[in-house]
Amino acid sequence: MNQPTQPVALSVEQIGELNQKLAALRHDLNNSLSLIAATVELVRRRPAVTEQMWNTLAEQPRKIGESFHNSPRSGGGAPHHAVLTARIQNGF
């Protein structure tokens, strides 16, 4: 997509839509980063699960990239905090 060469005016509705898209992107990115941090912590506490967790870590860059390319958010993406917490407690 080409960038405008002059200032553009946005309506209140357009600003609201942009804000919603940015909030969804931020949410998806934070979920992926939380999953990465939780996986690293699990590997630190249980080194025996390192090989299993490698796939979880390896999926995150793709998920983050999809968040940037999918608009509006499709409802998929990284697990929510409650699911993530349950996975950590159960050793994934």
PDB file of C-alpha atoms in Angstrom:
ATOM      1  CA  MET A   1       0.000   0.000   0.000  1.00  0.00           C
ATOM      2  CA  ASN A   2       1.321   3.430  -0.942  1.00  0.00           C
ATOM      3  CA  GLN A   3       1.767   6.012   1.789  1.00  0.00           C
ATOM      4  CA  PRO A   4       0.006   9.359   1.353  1.00  0.00           C
ATOM      5  CA  THR A   5       2.266  12.220   0.357  1.00  0.00           C
ATOM      6  CA  GLN A   6       0.026  14.854   1.951  1.00  0.00           C
ATOM      7  CA  PRO A   7      -1.876  15.043   5.246  1.00  0.00           C
ATOM      8  CA  VAL A   8      -5.164  13.137   5.298  1.00  0.00           C
ATOM      9  CA  ALA A   9      -8.314  13.758   7.293  1.00  0.00           C
ATOM     10  CA  LEU A  10      -9.956  10.899   9.172  1.00  0.00           C
ATOM     11  CA  SER A  11     -13.530  10.819  10.344  1.00  0.00           C
ATOM     12  CA  VAL A  12     -14.420   9.990  13.934  1.00  0.00           C
ATOM     13  CA  GLU A  13     -15.601   6.569  12.721  1.00  0.00           C
ATOM     14  CA  GLN A  14     -12.321   5.902  10.904  1.00  0.00           C
ATOM     15  CA  ILE A  15     -10.322   6.857  14.005  1.00  0.00           C
ATOM     16  CA  GLY A  16     -12.501   4.535  16.091  1.00  0.00           C
ATOM     17  CA  GLU A  17     -11.982   1.675  13.629  1.00  0.00           C
ATOM     18  CA  LEU A  18      -8.225   2.276  13.586  1.00  0.00           C
ATOM     19  CA  ASN A  19      -8.185   2.314  17.380  1.00  0.00           C
ATOM     20  CA  GLN A  20     -10.047  -1.024  17.491  1.00  0.00           C
ATOM     21  CA  LYS A  21      -7.619  -2.610  15.011  1.00  0.00           C
ATOM     22  CA  LEU A  22      -4.601  -1.375  16.978  1.00  0.00           C
ATOM     23  CA  ALA A  23      -6.112  -2.664  20.234  1.00  0.00           C
ATOM     24  CA  ALA A  24      -6.675  -6.097  18.658  1.00  0.00           C
ATOM     25  CA  LEU A  25      -3.108  -6.134  17.334  1.00  0.00           C
ATOM     26  CA  ARG A  26      -1.731  -5.160  20.750  1.00  0.00           C
ATOM     27  CA  HIS A  27      -3.832  -7.882  22.397  1.00  0.00           C
ATOM     28  CA  ASP A  28      -2.586 -10.590  20.009  1.00  0.00           C
ATOM     29  CA  LEU A  29       1.022  -9.467  20.341  1.00  0.00           C
ATOM     30  CA  ASN A  30       0.815  -9.425  24.139  1.00  0.00           C
ATOM     31  CA  ASN A  31      -0.687 -12.932  24.125  1.00  0.00           C
ATOM     32  CA  SER A  32       2.153 -14.265  21.980  1.00  0.00           C
ATOM     33  CA  LEU A  33       4.788 -12.591  24.130  1.00  0.00           C
ATOM     34  CA  SER A  34       3.131 -13.941  27.290  1.00  0.00           C
ATOM     35  CA  LEU A  35       3.201 -17.433  25.841  1.00  0.00           C
ATOM     36  CA  ILE A  36       6.906 -17.064  25.010  1.00  0.00           C
ATOM     37  CA  ALA A  37       7.689 -15.863  28.547  1.00  0.00           C
ATOM     38  CA  ALA A  38       5.629 -18.649  30.120  1.00  0.00           C
ATOM     39  CA  THR A  39       7.303 -21.275  27.945  1.00  0.00           C
ATOM     40  CA  VAL A  40      10.765 -20.046  28.912  1.00  0.00           C
ATOM     41  CA  GLU A  41       9.803 -20.131  32.587  1.00  0.00           C
ATOM     42  CA  LEU A  42       8.421 -23.658  32.261  1.00  0.00           C
ATOM     43  CA  VAL A  43      11.626 -24.830  30.571  1.00  0.00           C
ATOM     44  CA  ARG A  44      13.649 -23.262  33.403  1.00  0.00           C
ATOM     45  CA  ARG A  45      11.594 -25.108  36.018  1.00  0.00           C
ATOM     46  CA  ARG A  46      11.287 -28.378  34.094  1.00  0.00           C
ATOM     47  CA  PRO A  47      14.217 -28.864  31.728  1.00  0.00           C
ATOM     48  CA  ALA A  48      12.807 -32.249  30.661  1.00  0.00           C
ATOM     49  CA  VAL A  49      10.035 -30.473  28.684  1.00  0.00           C
ATOM     50  CA  THR A  50      12.452 -28.404  26.591  1.00  0.00           C
ATOM     51  CA  GLU A  51      11.955 -30.433  23.433  1.00  0.00           C
ATOM     52  CA  GLN A  52       8.147 -30.317  23.762  1.00  0.00           C
ATOM     53  CA  MET A  53       8.147 -26.572  24.300  1.00  0.00           C
ATOM     54  CA  TRP A  54      10.359 -25.858  21.307  1.00  0.00           C
ATOM     55  CA  ASN A  55       7.334 -26.120  18.976  1.00  0.00           C
ATOM     56  CA  THR A  56       5.394 -23.664  21.121  1.00  0.00           C
ATOM     57  CA  LEU A  57       8.237 -21.164  20.919  1.00  0.00           C
ATOM     58  CA  ALA A  58       8.760 -21.752  17.214  1.00  0.00           C
ATOM     59  CA  GLU A  59       5.093 -20.968  16.411  1.00  0.00           C
ATOM     60  CA  GLN A  60       5.112 -17.505  17.974  1.00  0.00           C
ATOM     61  CA  PRO A  61       6.893 -15.496  15.249  1.00  0.00           C
ATOM     62  CA  ARG A  62       4.378 -16.826  12.699  1.00  0.00           C
ATOM     63  CA  LYS A  63       1.464 -15.917  14.985  1.00  0.00           C
ATOM     64  CA  ILE A  64       2.857 -12.438  15.543  1.00  0.00           C
ATOM     65  CA  GLY A  65       3.300 -11.982  11.789  1.00  0.00           C
ATOM     66  CA  GLU A  66      -0.271 -13.130  11.164  1.00  0.00           C
ATOM     67  CA  SER A  67      -1.511 -10.572  13.687  1.00  0.00           C
ATOM     68  CA  PHE A  68       0.115  -7.832  11.642  1.00  0.00           C
ATOM     69  CA  HIS A  69      -1.307  -9.118   8.354  1.00  0.00           C
ATOM     70  CA  ASN A  70      -4.826 -10.173   9.403  1.00  0.00           C
ATOM     71  CA  SER A  71      -7.243  -7.305   9.665  1.00  0.00           C
ATOM     72  CA  PRO A  72      -9.718  -7.250  11.260  1.00  0.00           C
ATOM     73  CA  ARG A  73      -8.827  -9.862  13.838  1.00  0.00           C
ATOM     74  CA  SER A  74     -10.384 -13.214  13.035  1.00  0.00           C
ATOM     75  CA  GLY A  75     -10.851 -14.337  16.620  1.00  0.00           C
ATOM     76  CA  GLY A  76      -8.078 -16.941  16.506  1.00  0.00           C
ATOM     77  CA  GLY A  77      -4.558 -16.369  17.672  1.00  0.00           C
ATOM     78  CA  ALA A  78      -2.738 -17.048  20.886  1.00  0.00           C
ATOM     79  CA  PRO A  79      -4.430 -18.562  23.932  1.00  0.00           C
ATOM     80  CA  HIS A  80      -6.020 -16.262  26.469  1.00  0.00           C
ATOM     81  CA  HIS A  81      -4.457 -15.763  29.900  1.00  0.00           C
ATOM     82  CA  ALA A  82      -6.684 -18.336  31.656  1.00  0.00           C
ATOM     83  CA  VAL A  83      -5.825 -21.042  29.119  1.00  0.00           C
ATOM     84  CA  LEU A  84      -2.146 -20.142  29.348  1.00  0.00           C
ATOM     85  CA  THR A  85      -2.225 -20.335  33.148  1.00  0.00           C
ATOM     86  CA  ALA A  86      -3.904 -23.748  33.037  1.00  0.00           C
ATOM     87  CA  ARG A  87      -1.290 -25.018  30.582  1.00  0.00           C
ATOM     88  CA  ILE A  88       1.551 -23.870  32.823  1.00  0.00           C
ATOM     89  CA  GLN A  89      -0.008 -25.442  35.898  1.00  0.00           C
ATOM     90  CA  ASN A  90      -0.506 -28.729  34.059  1.00  0.00           C
ATOM     91  CA  GLY A  91       2.971 -28.743  32.526  1.00  0.00           C
ATOM     92  CA  PHE A  92       1.535 -28.013  29.085  1.00  0.00           C
TER      93      PHE A  92
END
